[in-house]
Short mmCIF file of C-alpha atoms in Angstrom, two decimals:
data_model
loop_
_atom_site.label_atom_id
_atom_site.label_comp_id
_atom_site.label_asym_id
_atom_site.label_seq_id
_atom_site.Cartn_x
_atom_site.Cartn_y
_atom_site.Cartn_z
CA UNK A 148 -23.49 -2.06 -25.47
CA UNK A 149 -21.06 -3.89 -23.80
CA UNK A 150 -19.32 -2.61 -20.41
CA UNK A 151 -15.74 -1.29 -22.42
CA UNK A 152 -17.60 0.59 -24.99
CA UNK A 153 -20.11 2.71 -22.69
CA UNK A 154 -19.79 6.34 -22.53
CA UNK A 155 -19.41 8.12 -19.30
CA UNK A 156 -23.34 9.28 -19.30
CA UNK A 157 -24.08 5.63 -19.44
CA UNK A 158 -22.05 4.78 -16.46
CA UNK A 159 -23.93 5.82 -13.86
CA UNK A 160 -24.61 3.58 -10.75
CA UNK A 161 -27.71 2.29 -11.13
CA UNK A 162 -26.47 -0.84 -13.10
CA UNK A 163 -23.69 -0.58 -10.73
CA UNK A 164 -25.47 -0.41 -7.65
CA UNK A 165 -23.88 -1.84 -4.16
CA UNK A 166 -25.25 -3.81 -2.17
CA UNK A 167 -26.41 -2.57 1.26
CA UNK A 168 -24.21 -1.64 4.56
CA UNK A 169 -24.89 -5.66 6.01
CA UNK A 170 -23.59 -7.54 2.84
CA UNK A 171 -20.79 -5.41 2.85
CA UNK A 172 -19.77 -5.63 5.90
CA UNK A 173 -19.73 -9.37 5.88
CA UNK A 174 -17.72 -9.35 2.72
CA UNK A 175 -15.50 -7.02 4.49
CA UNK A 176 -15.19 -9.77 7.83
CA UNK A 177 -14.77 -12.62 5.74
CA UNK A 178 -12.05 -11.05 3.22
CA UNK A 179 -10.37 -9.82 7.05
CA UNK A 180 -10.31 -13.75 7.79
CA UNK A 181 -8.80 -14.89 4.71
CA UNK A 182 -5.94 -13.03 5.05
CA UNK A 183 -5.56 -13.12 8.57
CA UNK A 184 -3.98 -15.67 8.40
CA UNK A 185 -0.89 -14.05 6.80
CA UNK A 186 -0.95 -11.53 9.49
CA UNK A 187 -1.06 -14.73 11.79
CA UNK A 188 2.25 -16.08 10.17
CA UNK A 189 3.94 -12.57 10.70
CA UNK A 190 2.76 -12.81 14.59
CA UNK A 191 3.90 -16.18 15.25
CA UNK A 192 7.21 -15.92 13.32
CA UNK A 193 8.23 -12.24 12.82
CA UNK A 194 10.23 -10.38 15.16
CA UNK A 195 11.24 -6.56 15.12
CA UNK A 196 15.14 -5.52 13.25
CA UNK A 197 17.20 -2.70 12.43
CA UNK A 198 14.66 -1.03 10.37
CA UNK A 199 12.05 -1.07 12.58
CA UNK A 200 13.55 0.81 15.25
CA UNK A 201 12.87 3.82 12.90
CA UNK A 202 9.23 3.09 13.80
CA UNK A 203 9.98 1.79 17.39
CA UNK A 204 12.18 4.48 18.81
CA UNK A 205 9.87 7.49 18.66
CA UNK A 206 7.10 5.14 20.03
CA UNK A 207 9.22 4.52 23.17
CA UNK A 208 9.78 7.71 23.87
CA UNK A 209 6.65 9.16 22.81
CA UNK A 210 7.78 11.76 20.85
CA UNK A 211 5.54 12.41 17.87
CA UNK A 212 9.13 14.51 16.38
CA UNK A 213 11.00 11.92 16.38
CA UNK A 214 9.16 10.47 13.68
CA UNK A 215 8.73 13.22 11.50
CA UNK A 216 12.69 14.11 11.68
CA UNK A 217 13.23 10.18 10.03
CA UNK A 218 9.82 9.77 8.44
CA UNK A 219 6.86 12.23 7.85
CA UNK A 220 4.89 9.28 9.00
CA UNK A 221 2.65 10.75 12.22
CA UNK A 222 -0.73 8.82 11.16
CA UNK A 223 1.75 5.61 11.56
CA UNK A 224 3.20 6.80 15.09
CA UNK A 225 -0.26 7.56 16.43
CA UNK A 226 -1.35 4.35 15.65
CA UNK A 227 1.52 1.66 16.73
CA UNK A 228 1.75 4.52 20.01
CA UNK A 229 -1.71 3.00 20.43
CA UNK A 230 -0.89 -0.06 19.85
CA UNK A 231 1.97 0.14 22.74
CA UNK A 232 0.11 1.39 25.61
CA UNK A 233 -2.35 -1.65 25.20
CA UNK A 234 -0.77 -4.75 23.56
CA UNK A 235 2.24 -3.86 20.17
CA UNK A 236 0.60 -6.29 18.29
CA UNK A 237 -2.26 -5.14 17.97
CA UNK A 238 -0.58 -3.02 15.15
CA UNK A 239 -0.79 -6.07 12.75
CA UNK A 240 -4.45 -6.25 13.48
CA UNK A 241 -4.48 -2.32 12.22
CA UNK A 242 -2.34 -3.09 9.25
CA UNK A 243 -4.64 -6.34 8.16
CA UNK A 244 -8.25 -4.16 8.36
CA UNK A 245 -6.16 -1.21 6.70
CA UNK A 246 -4.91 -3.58 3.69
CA UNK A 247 -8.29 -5.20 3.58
CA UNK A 248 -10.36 -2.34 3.54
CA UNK A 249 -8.17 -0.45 0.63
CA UNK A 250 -8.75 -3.66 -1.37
CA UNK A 251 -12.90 -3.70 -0.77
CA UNK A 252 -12.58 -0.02 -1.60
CA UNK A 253 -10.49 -0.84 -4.88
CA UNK A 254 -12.84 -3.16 -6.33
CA UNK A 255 -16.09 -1.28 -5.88
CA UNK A 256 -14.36 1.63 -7.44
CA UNK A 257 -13.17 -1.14 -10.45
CA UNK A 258 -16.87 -1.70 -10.76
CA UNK A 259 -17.83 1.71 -12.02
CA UNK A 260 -14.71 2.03 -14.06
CA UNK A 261 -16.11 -1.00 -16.05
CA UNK A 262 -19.44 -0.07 -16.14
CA UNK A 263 -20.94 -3.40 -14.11
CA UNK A 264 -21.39 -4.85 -11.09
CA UNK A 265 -19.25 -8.25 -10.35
CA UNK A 266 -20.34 -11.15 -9.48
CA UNK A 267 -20.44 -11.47 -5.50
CA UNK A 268 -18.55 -14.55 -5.21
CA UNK A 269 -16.19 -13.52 -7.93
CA UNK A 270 -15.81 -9.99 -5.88
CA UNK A 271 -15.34 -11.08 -3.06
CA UNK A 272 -12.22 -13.88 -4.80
CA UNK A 273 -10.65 -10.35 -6.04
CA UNK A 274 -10.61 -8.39 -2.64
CA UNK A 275 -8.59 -11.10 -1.30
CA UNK A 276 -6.52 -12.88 -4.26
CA UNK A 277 -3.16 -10.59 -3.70
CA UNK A 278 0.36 -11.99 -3.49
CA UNK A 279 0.83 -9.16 -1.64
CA UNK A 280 -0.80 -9.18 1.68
CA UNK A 281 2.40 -11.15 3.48
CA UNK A 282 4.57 -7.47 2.88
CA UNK A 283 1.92 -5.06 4.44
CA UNK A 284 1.85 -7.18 7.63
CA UNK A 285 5.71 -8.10 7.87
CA UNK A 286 7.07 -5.57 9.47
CA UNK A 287 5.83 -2.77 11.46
CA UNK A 288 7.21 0.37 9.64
CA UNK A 289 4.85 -1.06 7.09
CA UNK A 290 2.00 0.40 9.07
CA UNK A 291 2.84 3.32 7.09
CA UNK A 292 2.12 1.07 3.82
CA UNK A 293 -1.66 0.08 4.82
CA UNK A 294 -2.84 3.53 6.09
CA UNK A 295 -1.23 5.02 2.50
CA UNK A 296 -3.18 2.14 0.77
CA UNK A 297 -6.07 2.90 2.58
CA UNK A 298 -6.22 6.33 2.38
CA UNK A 299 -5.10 6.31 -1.71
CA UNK A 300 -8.25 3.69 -2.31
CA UNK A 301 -10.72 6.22 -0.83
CA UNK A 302 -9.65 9.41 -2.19
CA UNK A 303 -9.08 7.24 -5.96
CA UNK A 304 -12.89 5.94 -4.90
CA UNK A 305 -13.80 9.56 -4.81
CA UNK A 306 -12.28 10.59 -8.23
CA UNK A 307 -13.54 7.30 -9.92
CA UNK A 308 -16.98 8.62 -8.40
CA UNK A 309 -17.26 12.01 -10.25
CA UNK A 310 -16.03 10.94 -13.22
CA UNK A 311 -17.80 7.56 -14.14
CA UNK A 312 -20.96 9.05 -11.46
CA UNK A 313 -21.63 12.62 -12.97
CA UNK A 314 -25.41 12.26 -12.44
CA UNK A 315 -24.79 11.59 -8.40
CA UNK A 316 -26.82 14.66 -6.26
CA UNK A 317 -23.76 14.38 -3.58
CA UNK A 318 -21.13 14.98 -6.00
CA UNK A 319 -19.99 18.01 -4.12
CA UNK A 320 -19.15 15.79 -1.14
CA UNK A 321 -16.95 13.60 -3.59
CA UNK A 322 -14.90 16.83 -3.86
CA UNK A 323 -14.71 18.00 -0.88
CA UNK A 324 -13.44 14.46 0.43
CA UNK A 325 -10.94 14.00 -2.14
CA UNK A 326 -9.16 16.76 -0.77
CA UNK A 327 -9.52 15.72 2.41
CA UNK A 328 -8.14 12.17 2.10
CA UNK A 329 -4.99 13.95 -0.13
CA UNK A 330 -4.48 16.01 3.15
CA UNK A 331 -4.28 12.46 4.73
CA UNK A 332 -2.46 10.47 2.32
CA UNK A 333 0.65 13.22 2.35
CA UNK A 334 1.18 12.19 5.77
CA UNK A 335 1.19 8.53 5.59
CA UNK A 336 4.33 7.86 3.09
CA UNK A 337 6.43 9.26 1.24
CA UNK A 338 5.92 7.70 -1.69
CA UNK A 339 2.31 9.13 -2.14
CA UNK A 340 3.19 12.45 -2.86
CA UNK A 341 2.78 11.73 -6.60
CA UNK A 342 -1.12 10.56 -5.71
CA UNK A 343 -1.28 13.14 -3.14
CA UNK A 344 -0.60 15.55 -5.34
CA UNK A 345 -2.38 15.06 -8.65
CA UNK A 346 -5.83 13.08 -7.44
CA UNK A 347 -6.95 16.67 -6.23
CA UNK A 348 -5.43 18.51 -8.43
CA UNK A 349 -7.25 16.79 -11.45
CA UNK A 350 -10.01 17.28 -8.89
CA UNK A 351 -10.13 20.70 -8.68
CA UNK A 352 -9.69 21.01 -12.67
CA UNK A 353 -12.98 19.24 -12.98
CA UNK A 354 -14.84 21.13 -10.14
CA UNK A 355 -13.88 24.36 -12.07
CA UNK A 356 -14.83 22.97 -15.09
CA UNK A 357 -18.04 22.35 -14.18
CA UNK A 358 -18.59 26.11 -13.20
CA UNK A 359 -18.88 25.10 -9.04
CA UNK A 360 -18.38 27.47 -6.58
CA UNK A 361 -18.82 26.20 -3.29
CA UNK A 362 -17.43 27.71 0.74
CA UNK A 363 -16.85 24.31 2.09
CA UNK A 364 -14.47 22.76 -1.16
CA UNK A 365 -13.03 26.48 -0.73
CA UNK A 366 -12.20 25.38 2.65
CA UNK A 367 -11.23 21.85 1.63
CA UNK A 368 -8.91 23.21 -1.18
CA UNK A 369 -7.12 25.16 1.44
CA UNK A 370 -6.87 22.87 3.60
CA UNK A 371 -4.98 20.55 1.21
CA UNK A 372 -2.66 23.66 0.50
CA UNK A 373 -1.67 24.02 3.97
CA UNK A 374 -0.82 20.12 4.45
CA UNK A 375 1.11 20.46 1.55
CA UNK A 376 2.95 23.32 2.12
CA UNK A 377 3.62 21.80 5.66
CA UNK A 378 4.86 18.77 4.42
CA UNK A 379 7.22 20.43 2.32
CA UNK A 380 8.44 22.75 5.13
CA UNK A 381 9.43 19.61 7.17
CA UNK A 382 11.00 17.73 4.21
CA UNK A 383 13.59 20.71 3.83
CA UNK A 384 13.69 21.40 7.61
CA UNK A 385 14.05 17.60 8.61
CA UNK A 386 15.46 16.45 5.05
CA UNK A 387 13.42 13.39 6.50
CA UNK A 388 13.78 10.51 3.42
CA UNK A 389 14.85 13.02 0.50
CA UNK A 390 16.04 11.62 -2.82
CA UNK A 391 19.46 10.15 -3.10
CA UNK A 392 22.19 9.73 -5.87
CA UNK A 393 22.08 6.32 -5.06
CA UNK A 394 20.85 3.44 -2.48
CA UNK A 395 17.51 3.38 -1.23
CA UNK A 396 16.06 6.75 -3.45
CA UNK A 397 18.07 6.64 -6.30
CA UNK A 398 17.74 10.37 -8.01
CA UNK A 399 18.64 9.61 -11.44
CA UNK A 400 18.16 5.44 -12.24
CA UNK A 401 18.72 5.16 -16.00
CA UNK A 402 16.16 4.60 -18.85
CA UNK A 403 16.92 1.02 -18.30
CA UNK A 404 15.84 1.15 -14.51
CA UNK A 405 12.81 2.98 -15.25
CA UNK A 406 11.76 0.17 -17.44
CA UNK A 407 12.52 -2.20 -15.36
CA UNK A 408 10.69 -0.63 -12.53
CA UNK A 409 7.76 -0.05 -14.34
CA UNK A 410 7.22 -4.11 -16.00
CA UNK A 411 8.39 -5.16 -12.37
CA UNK A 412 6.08 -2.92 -10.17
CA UNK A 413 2.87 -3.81 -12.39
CA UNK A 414 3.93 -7.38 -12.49
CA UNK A 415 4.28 -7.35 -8.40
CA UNK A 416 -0.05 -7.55 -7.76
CA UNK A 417 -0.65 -9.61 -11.08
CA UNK A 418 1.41 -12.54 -10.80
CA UNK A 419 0.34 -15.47 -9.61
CA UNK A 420 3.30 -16.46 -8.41
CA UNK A 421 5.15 -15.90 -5.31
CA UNK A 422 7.47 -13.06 -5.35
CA UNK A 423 9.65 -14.89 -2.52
CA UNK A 424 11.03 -16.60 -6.18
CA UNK A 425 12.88 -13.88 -6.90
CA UNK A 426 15.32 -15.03 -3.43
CA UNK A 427 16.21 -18.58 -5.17
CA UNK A 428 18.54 -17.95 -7.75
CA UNK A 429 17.39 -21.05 -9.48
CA UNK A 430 13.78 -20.20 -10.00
CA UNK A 431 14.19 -16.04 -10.29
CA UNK A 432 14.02 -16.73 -13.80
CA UNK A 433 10.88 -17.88 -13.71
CA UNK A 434 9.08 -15.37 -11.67
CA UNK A 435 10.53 -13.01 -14.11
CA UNK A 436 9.47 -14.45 -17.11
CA UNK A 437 6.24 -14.82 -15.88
CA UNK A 438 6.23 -11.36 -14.69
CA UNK A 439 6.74 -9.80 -17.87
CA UNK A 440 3.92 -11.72 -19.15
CA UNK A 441 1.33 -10.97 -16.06
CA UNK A 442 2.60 -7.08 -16.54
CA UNK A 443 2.00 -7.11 -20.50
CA UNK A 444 -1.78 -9.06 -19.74
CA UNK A 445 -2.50 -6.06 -17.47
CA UNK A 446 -1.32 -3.66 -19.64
CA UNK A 447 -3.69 -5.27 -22.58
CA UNK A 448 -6.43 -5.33 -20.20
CA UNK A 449 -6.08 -2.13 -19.18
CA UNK A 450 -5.77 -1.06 -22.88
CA UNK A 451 -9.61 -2.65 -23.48
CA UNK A 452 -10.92 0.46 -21.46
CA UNK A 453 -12.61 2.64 -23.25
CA UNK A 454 -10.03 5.12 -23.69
CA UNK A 455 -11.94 7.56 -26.25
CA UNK A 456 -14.32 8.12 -22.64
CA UNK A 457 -12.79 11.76 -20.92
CA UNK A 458 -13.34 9.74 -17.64
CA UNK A 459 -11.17 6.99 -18.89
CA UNK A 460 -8.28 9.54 -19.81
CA UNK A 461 -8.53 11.38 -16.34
CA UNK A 462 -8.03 8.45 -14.67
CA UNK A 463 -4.94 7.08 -16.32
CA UNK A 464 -3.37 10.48 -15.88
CA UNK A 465 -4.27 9.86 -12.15
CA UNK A 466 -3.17 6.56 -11.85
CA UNK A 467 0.34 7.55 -14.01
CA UNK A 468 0.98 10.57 -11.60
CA UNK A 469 0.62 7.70 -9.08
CA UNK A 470 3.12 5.58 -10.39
CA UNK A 471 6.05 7.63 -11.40
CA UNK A 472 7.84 7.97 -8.16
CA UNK A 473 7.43 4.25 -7.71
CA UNK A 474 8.99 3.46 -11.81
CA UNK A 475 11.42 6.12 -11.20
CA UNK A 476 13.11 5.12 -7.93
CA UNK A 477 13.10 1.37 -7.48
CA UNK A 478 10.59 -1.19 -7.50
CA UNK A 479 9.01 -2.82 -4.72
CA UNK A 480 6.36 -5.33 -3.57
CA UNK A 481 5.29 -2.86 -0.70
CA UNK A 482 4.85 0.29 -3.61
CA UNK A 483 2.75 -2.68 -5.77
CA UNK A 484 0.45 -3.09 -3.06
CA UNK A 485 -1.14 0.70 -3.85
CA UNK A 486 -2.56 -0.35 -6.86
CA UNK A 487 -2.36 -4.10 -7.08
CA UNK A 488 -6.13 -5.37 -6.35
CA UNK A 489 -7.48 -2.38 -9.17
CA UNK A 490 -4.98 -3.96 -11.54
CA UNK A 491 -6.36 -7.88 -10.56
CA UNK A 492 -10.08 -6.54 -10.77
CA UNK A 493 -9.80 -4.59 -14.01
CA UNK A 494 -7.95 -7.84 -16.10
CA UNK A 495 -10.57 -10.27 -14.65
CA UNK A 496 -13.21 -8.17 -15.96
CA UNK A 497 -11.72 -6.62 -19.15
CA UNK A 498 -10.38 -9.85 -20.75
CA UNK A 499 -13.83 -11.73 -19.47
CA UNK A 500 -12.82 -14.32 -17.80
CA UNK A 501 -14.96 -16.79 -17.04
CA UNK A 502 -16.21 -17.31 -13.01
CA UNK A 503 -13.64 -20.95 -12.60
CA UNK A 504 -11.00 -18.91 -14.19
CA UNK A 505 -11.75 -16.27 -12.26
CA UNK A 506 -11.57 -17.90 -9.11
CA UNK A 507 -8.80 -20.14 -9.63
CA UNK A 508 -6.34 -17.22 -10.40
CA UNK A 509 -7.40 -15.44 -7.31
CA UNK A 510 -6.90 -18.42 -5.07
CA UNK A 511 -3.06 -18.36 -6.32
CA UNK A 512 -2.62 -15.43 -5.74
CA UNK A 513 -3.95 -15.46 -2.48
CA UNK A 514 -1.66 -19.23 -2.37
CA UNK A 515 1.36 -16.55 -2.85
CA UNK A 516 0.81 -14.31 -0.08
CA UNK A 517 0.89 -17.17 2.10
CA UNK A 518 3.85 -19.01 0.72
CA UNK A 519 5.93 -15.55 0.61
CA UNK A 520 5.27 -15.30 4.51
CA UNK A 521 6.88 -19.48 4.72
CA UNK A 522 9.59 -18.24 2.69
CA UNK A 523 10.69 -15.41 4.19
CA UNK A 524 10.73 -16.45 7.75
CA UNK A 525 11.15 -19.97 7.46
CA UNK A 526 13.24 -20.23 4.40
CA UNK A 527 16.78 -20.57 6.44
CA UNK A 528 15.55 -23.56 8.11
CA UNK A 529 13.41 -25.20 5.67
CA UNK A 530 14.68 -24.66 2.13
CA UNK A 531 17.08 -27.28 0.70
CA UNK A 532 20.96 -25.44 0.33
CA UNK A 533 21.12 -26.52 -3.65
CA UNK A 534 17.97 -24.38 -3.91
CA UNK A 535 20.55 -21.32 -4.58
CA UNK A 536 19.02 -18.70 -1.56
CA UNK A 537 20.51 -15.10 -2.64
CA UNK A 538 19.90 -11.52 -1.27
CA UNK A 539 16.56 -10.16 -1.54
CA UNK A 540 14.33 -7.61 0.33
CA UNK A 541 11.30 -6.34 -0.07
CA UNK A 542 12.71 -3.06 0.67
CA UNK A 543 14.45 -2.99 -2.44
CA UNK A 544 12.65 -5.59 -4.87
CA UNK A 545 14.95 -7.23 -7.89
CA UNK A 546 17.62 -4.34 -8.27
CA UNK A 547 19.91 -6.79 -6.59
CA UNK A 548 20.16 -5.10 -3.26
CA UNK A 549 19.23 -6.40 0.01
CA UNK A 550 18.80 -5.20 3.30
CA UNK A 551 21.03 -7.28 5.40
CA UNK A 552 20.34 -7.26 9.43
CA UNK A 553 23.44 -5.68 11.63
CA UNK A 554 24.80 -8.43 13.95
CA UNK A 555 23.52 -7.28 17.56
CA UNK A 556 20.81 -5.73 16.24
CA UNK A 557 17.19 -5.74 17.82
CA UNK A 558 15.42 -8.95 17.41
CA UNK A 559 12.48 -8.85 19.87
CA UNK A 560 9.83 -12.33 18.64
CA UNK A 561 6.52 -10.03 17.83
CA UNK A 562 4.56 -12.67 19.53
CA UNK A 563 5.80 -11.97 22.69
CA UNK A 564 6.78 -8.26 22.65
CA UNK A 565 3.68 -6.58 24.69
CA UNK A 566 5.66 -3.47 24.74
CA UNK A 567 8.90 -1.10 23.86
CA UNK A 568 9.95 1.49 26.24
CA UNK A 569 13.23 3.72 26.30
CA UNK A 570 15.74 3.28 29.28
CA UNK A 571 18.04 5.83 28.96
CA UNK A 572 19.93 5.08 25.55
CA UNK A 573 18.60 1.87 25.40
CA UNK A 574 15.32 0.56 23.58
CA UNK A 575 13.92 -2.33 25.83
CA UNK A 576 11.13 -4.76 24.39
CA UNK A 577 9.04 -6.02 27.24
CA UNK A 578 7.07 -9.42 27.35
CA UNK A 579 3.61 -9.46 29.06
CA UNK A 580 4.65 -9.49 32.81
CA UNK A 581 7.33 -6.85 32.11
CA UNK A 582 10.27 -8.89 31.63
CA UNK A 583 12.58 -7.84 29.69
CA UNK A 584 13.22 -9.81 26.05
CA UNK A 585 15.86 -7.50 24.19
CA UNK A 586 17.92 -4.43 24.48
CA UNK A 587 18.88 -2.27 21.92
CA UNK A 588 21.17 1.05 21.50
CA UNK A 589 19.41 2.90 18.71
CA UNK A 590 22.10 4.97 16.15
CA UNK A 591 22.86 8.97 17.77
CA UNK A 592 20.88 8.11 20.96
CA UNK A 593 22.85 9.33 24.04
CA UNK A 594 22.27 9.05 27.98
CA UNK A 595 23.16 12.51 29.53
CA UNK A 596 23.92 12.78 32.89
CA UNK A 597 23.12 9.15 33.72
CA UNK A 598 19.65 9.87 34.09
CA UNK A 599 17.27 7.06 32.29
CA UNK A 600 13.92 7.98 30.35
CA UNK A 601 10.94 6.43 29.83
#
């Protein structure tokens, strides 16, 4: 019986096993090295703008509100307000183990989906071959992207582990934790509300199902109730990020849009290309074309699941319910990175290809990561003018729009930025010895009665 074919009652883990805690751990460190050196490029190169002050204001006032009134984002202030009181970048070093660790997570859930265990070396090629490392490290309101990839992996890993795992004695914990990690993931971006919401709800339709009754997913369940209903009360109280008629959260995109989102978003983690192409008006044709192909692979890989299994169903309702706030707003590299190594891990093993192949295409698409992060900061200086440079962001992906920095606006090197504090209306990034690099004047701040704050 071969791995697309077997019933749920034959996937159970013992063909699946994982290894134990040491080998994964040093699968884990090595994976953390191969891409640090992407975070290494953003260190060494990046430097905080406009956008980031969203992230960088509330920090240097320490005020935990002033994050939720922008963003609903507190897991990302706690962490960069860590960060700030000992060394600001350490965030990248948070974002990097974050991204990593969703991607180990990813493929060890991909293994039970399937029905096998990989090989190690061809694992291990898979954790790290993304194209998308460079735009979870770029920036630091991106923070926010890791912790939601992180947390999304593990309460996915949870679902994937009751329904391709029914034989497992801790099954209850698998419950109770996927409402846990939903309570989590609500409060990490905004864009995983649609996992947020249906991972435990398809969750709790299976625990009733199967007749449970249990105190502690009782407590679990509310628990996830209350987050939710808090998050809603500060969306309306805040209206922190809500849907637009146009721009950044476009309410109603056309049927067009939606199928563009959708090709573009699956092709973002699948192609082994670099997405930077898309910024060079003479080669954006070919990333495209190529991305339609890489999305229409996936989508016949993913088709070579064996979708008569209930288990297989369930989780391409969950994974759907996941998407559709990313295909119906706008696509983006950052909203790719959710899903992307699941996507790279299920082709690989659904269209068998063979351990050269294997490797080869993960190396490239590792290659891209790396060559995005040349690109994007170095692409001014180094790119020939014929090469056609036009406006591109990864905030908005290939709609067309691009998020252009505001002349004066903060531009503090990340390298040497050791810290942001607030001096009266006036963000200040400070080096090492306390001198001070940049000043900014954040939009609606205002200095009453002449008195600073810090």
């Amino acid at each position: 019986m071969t791995a697309s074919s077997a019933t749920p009652r034959d996937r159970v883990p013992t063909p699946v096993r994982e290894a134990g805690w040491p080998a994964g751990l040093a699968e884990f460190a090595l994976a953390c090295l191969a891409v640090a050196g992407v975070c290494l490029q953003a260190w060494l190169w990046g430097e905080y703008t406009g956008d980031d002050i969203n992230t960088l204001g509330p920090v240097a006032r320490h005020s935990l509100m002033g994050t939720i009134a922008y963003y609903i984002r507190p897991l990302e202030y706690f962490v960069v307000e860590g960060a700030n009181r000992v060394w600001l970048p350490l965030w990248l070093v948070a974002s990097g183990l974050a991204a990593v660790g969703a991607a180990w997570i990813h493929v060890r859930s991909a293994e039970l989906v399937v029905g096998r265990r990989l090989d190690r070396t061809v694992r291990f090629a898979i954790i790290v071959g993304s194209p998308l490392w460079f735009y979870t490290v770029s920036q630091i309101d991106t923070v926010s992207e890791s912790l939601c990839n992180l947390a999304f992996a593990a309460a996915l890993r949870c679902l994937v582990c009751i329904l391709f795992a029914p034989q497992q004695r801790d099954r209850e914990r698998w419950f109770i934790a996927l409402n846990v990690l939903a309570s989590l993931l609500l409060y990490t971006k905004e864009l995983a509300i649609g996992a947020a919401c249906v991972l435990p709800a398809i969750g709790l339709w299976l625990y009733l199902r199967a007749n449970r009754r249990g105190i502690a997913y009782a407590a679990s369940a509310l628990l996830f109730a209350l987050s939710l209903a808090g998050w809603v009360a500060l969306k309306i109280a805040f209206r922190s990020q809500m849907p637009e008629a146009a721009d950044h959260y476009n309410l109603s995109p056309s049927l067009l849009d939606i199928a563009r989102n959708t090709v573009a978003t699956l092709a973002f983690g699948v192609t082994p290309l670099p997405t930077s192409l898309l910024s060079m008006s003479r080669l954006s044709l070919v990333w495209t074309a190529c991305g339609a192909l890489s999305a229409l692979i996936a989508l016949w890989a993913g088709s070579r699941l064996d979708w008569r299994s209930p288990a297989v169903r369930w989780l391409g309702l969950a994974m759907l319910g996941t998407w559709a706030p990313m295909f119906y707003v706008h696509a983006s590299e950052l909203y790719a990175t959710m899903f992307g190594t699941l996507l790279v891990a299920i082709l690989i093993v659904e269209l068998r290809l063979p351990k050269p192949a294997a490797l080869t295409y993960c190396a490239a698409l590792l290659a891209c990561s790396y060559l995005n992060a040349v690109v994007y900061y170095q692409g001014e200086r180094r790119l020939p003018p014929e090469i056609g440079r036009v406006p591109y962001s990864v905030y908005f992906g290939p709609n067309g729009q691009s998020f252009v920095k505001p002349a004066g606006a903060l531009a503090c090197p990340i390298a040497r930025t050791a810290t942001v504090s607030v001096d009266c209306a006036l963000l200040v990034c400070q080096d090492a010895s306390g001198a001070v690099l940049q000043t900014f004047q954040p939009h609606g701040w205002r200095c009453t009665g002449g008195a600073g704050k810090r």
